[in-house]
Coordinates of C-alpha atoms in Angstrom, one line a residue:
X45 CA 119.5 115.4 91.2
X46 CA 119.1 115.8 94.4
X47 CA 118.9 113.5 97.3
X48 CA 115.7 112.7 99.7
X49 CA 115.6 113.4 103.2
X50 CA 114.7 109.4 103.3
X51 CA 117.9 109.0 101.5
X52 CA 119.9 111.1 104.1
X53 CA 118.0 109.7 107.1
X54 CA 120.8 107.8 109.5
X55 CA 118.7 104.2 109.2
X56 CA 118.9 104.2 105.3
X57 CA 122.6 105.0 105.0
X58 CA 123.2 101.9 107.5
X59 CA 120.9 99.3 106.0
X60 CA 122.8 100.2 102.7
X61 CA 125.7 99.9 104.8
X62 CA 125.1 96.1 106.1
X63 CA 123.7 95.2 102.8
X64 CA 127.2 96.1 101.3
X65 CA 128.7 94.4 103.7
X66 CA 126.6 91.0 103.5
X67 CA 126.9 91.5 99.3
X68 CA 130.7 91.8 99.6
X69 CA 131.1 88.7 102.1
X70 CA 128.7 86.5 99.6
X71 CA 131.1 87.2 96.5
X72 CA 134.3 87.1 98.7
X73 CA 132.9 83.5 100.5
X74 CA 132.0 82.0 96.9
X75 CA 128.5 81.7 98.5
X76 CA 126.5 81.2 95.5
X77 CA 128.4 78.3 94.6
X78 CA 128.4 76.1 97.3
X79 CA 126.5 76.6 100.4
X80 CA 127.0 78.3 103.6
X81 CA 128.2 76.7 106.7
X82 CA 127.6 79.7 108.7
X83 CA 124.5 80.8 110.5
X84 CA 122.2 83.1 109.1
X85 CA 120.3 85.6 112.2
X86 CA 117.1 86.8 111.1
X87 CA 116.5 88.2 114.9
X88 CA 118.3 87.1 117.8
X89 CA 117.2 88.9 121.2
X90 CA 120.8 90.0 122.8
X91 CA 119.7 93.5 124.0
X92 CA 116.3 95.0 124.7
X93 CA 116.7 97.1 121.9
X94 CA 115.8 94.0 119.8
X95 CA 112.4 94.3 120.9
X96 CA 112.3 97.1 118.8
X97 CA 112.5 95.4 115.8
X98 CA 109.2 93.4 116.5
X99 CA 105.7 94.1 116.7
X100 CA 102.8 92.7 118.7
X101 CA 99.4 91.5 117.8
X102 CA 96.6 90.4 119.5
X103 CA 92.7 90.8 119.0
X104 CA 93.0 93.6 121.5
X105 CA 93.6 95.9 118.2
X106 CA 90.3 95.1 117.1
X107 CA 88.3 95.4 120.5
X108 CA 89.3 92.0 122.0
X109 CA 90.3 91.2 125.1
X110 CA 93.7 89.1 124.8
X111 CA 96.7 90.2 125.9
X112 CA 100.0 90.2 124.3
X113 CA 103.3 90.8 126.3
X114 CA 107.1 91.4 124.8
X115 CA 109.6 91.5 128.1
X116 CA 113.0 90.9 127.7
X117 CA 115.2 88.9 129.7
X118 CA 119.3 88.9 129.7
X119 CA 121.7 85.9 129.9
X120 CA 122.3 84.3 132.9
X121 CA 124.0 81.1 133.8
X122 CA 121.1 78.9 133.1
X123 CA 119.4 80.9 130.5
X124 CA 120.4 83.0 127.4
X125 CA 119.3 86.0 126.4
X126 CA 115.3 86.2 125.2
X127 CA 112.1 87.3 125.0
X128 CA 109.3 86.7 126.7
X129 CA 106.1 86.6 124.6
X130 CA 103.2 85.7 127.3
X131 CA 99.9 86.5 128.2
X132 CA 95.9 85.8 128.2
X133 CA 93.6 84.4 125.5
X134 CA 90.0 85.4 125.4
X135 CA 87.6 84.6 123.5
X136 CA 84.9 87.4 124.3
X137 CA 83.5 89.4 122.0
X138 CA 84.2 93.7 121.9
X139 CA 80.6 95.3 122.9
X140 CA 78.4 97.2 120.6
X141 CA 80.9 95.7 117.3
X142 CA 78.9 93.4 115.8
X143 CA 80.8 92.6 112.8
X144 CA 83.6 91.7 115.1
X145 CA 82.9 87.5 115.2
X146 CA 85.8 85.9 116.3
X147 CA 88.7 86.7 118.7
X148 CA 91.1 84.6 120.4
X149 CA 94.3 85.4 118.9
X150 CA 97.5 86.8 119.2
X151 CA 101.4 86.9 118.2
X152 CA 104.3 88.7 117.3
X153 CA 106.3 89.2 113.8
X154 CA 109.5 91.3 113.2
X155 CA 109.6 94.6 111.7
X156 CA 109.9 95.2 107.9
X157 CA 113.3 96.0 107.6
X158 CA 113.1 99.3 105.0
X159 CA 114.6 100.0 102.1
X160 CA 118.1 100.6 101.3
X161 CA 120.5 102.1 98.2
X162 CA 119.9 98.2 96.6
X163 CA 116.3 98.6 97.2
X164 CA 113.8 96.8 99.6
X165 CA 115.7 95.6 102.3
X166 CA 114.4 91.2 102.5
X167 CA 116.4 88.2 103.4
X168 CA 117.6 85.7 101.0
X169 CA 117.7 82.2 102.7
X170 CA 117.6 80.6 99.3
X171 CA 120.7 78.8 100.2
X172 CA 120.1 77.2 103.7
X173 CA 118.1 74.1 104.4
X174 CA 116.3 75.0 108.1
X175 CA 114.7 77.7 109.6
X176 CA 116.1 77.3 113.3
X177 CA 114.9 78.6 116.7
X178 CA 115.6 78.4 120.2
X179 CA 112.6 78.7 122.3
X180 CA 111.3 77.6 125.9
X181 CA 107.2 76.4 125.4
X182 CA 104.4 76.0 127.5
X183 CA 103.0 73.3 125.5
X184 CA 100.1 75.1 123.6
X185 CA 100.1 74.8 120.1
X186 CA 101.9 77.7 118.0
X187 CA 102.7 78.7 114.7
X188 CA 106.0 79.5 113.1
X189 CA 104.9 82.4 110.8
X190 CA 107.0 83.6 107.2
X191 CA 106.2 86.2 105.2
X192 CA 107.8 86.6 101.5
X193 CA 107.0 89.3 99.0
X194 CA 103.8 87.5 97.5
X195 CA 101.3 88.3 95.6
X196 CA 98.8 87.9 98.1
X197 CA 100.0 90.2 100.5
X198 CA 98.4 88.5 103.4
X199 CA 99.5 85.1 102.5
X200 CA 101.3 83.9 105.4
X201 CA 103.8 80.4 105.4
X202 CA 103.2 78.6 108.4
X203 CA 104.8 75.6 110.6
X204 CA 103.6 74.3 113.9
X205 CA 105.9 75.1 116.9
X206 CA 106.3 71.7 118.5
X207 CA 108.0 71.4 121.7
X208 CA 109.1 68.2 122.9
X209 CA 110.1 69.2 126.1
X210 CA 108.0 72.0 127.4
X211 CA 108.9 74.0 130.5
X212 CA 113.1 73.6 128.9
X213 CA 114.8 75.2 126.5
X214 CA 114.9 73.5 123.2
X215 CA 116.2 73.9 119.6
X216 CA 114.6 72.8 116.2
X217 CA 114.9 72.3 112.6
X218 CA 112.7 73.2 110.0
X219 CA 112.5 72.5 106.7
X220 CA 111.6 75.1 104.4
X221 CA 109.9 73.4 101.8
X222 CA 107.4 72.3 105.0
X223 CA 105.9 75.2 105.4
X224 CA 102.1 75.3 103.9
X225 CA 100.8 78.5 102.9
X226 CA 97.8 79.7 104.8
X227 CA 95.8 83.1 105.0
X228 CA 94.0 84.1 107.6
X229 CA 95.5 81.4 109.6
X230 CA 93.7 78.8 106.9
X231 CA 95.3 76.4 104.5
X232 CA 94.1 77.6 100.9
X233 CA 95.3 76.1 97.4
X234 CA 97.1 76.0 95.8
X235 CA 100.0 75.9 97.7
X236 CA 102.9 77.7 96.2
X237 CA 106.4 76.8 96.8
X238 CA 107.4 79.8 99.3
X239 CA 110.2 82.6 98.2
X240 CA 112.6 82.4 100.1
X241 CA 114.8 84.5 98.3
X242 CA 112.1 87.2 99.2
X243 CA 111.8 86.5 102.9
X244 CA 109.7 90.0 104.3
X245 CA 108.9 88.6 108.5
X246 CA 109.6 85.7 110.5
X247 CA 107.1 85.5 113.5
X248 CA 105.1 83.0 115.6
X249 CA 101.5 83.7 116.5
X250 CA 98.6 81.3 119.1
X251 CA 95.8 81.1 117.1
X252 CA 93.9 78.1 118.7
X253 CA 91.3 80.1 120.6
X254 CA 91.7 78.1 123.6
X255 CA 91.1 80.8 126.7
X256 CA 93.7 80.9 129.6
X257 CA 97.1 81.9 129.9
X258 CA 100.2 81.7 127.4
X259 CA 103.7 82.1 128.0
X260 CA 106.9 81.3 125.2
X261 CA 110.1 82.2 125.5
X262 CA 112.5 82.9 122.6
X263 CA 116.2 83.4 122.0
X264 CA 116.9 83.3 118.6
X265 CA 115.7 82.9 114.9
X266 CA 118.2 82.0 111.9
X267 CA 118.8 79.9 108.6
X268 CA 121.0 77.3 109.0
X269 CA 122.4 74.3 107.2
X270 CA 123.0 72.9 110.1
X271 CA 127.0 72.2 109.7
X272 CA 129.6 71.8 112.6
X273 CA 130.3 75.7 111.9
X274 CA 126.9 77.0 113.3
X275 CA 128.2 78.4 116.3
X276 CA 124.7 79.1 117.2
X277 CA 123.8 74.8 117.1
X278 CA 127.2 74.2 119.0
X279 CA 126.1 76.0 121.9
X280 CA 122.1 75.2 121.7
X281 CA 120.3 72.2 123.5
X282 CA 120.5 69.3 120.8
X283 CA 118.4 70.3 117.9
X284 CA 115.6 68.4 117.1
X285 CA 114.3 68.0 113.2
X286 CA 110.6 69.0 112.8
X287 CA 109.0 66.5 110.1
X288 CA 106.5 66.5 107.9
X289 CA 104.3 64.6 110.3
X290 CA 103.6 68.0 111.8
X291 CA 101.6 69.5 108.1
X292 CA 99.1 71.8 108.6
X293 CA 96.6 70.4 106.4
X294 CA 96.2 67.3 109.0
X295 CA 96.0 69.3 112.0
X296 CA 92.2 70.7 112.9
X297 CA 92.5 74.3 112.8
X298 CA 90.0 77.4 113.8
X299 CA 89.6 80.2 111.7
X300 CA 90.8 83.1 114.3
X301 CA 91.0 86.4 111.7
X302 CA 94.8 86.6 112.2
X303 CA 96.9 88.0 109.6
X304 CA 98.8 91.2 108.5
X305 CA 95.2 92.7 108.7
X306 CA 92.9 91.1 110.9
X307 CA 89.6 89.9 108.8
X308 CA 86.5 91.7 111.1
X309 CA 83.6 90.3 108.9
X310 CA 83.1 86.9 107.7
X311 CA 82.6 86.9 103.7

């Protein structure tokens, strides 16, 4: 039998590398018996090779006219290391695409991370409590995004972004079970518990159609149980719990088309 040239390529040899590596540490650590007190990075922006790992979106790809930006920023003494995800909302309509109904939309969600000797390469958070992030808001009103292996594959697990203190750098909590499933940036039923030991993307999208300028800053995304060994809470502003106050199903939404594939007619 003889080996693919997908099996030989450098990326697949190292992603079955690391997934050794994070097996071996799980058995070794006892991890599926009690839970982890370590942080779990799902992407963290340290270089600006990170922003490789991440894709944009916006309603430019079908003929829209919002803008989506991705510039990194390195540490310095009063911020850490981030991305910047900014830009302009628009609500116009492409010319001469009249199946094209509604625009206004845009975001960003990390790569799928490939396959591997072990198979598709997901992450397992199964055993942590909170999906944490460090982020700097405007204010505006965005979405935590999750994708797991579902069987709707544009099923999309969602969470409002709340910042408390816009314009400074903040850290919260979020419960997994609190995420509502959603497609096409609507709530639909019924709502499945999410599989997190499936976990495909983590991303964070605007979808409220509101015209004018955006701008979001993040630093890093992880699963935590939030212990005194999180090195990544010990050195992060004071995290702040989102709650359930915050469900999707009692928030006014507008149906914007986003999703893995944008929806261009209405149905």
């Amino acid at each position: 039998m003889r080996p693919t040239s997908a099996c030989l390529a450098p990326g697949f040899l190292k992603r079955s590398l690391d997934e050794f590596k994070r097996l071996s540490n799980f058995a070794l650590k006892l991890e599926g018996i009690r839970s982890p007190s370590k942080p779990f990075p799902l992407i963290h922006f340290n270089q600006p090779e990170d922003l490789e790992r991440c894709k944009r979106m916006s309603d430019k790809d079908i003929g829209g006219y919002s803008t989506a930006n991705f510039d990194y920023h390195p540490v310095t003494q009063t911020e850490p290391s981030h991305v910047r995800f900014h830009g302009t909302i628009s609500t116009q309509l492409p010319h001469n695409q009249p199946h094209i109904q509604r625009t206004g939309y845009a975001g960003w969600r990390t790569l799928d991370r490939g396959s591997t000797i072990f198979g598709k390469s997901l992450w397992d958070v199964t055993m942590y409590n909170f999906l944490a992030i460090q982020f700097k808001s405007d204010g505006r009103k965005y979405f935590v995004n999750v994708q797991t292996e579902s069987i709707v594959p544009t099923d999309i697990h969602q969470h409002l972004l709340h910042s408390k203190t816009p314009g400074d750098w903040e850290t919260i909590l979020i419960k997994w079970n609190e995420f509502v499933r959603t497609n096409h940036g609507q709530v639909v039923e019924p709502q499945r518990e999410m599989l997190t030991q499936k976990v495909r993307t983590v991303g964070i999208s605007l979808i409220d159609r509101i015209p004018g300028p955006y701008d979001l800053s993040i630093s890093k995304i992880w699963a935590t149980n939030a212990t005194s060994e999180d090195e990544f809470l010990n050195s992060a502003p004071v995290p702040q719990l989102q709650s359930s106050q915050n469900d999707l199903k009692n928030i006014t939404r507008k149906d914007s088309g986003f999703g893995e594939g944008s929806r261009q007619k209405i149905t």
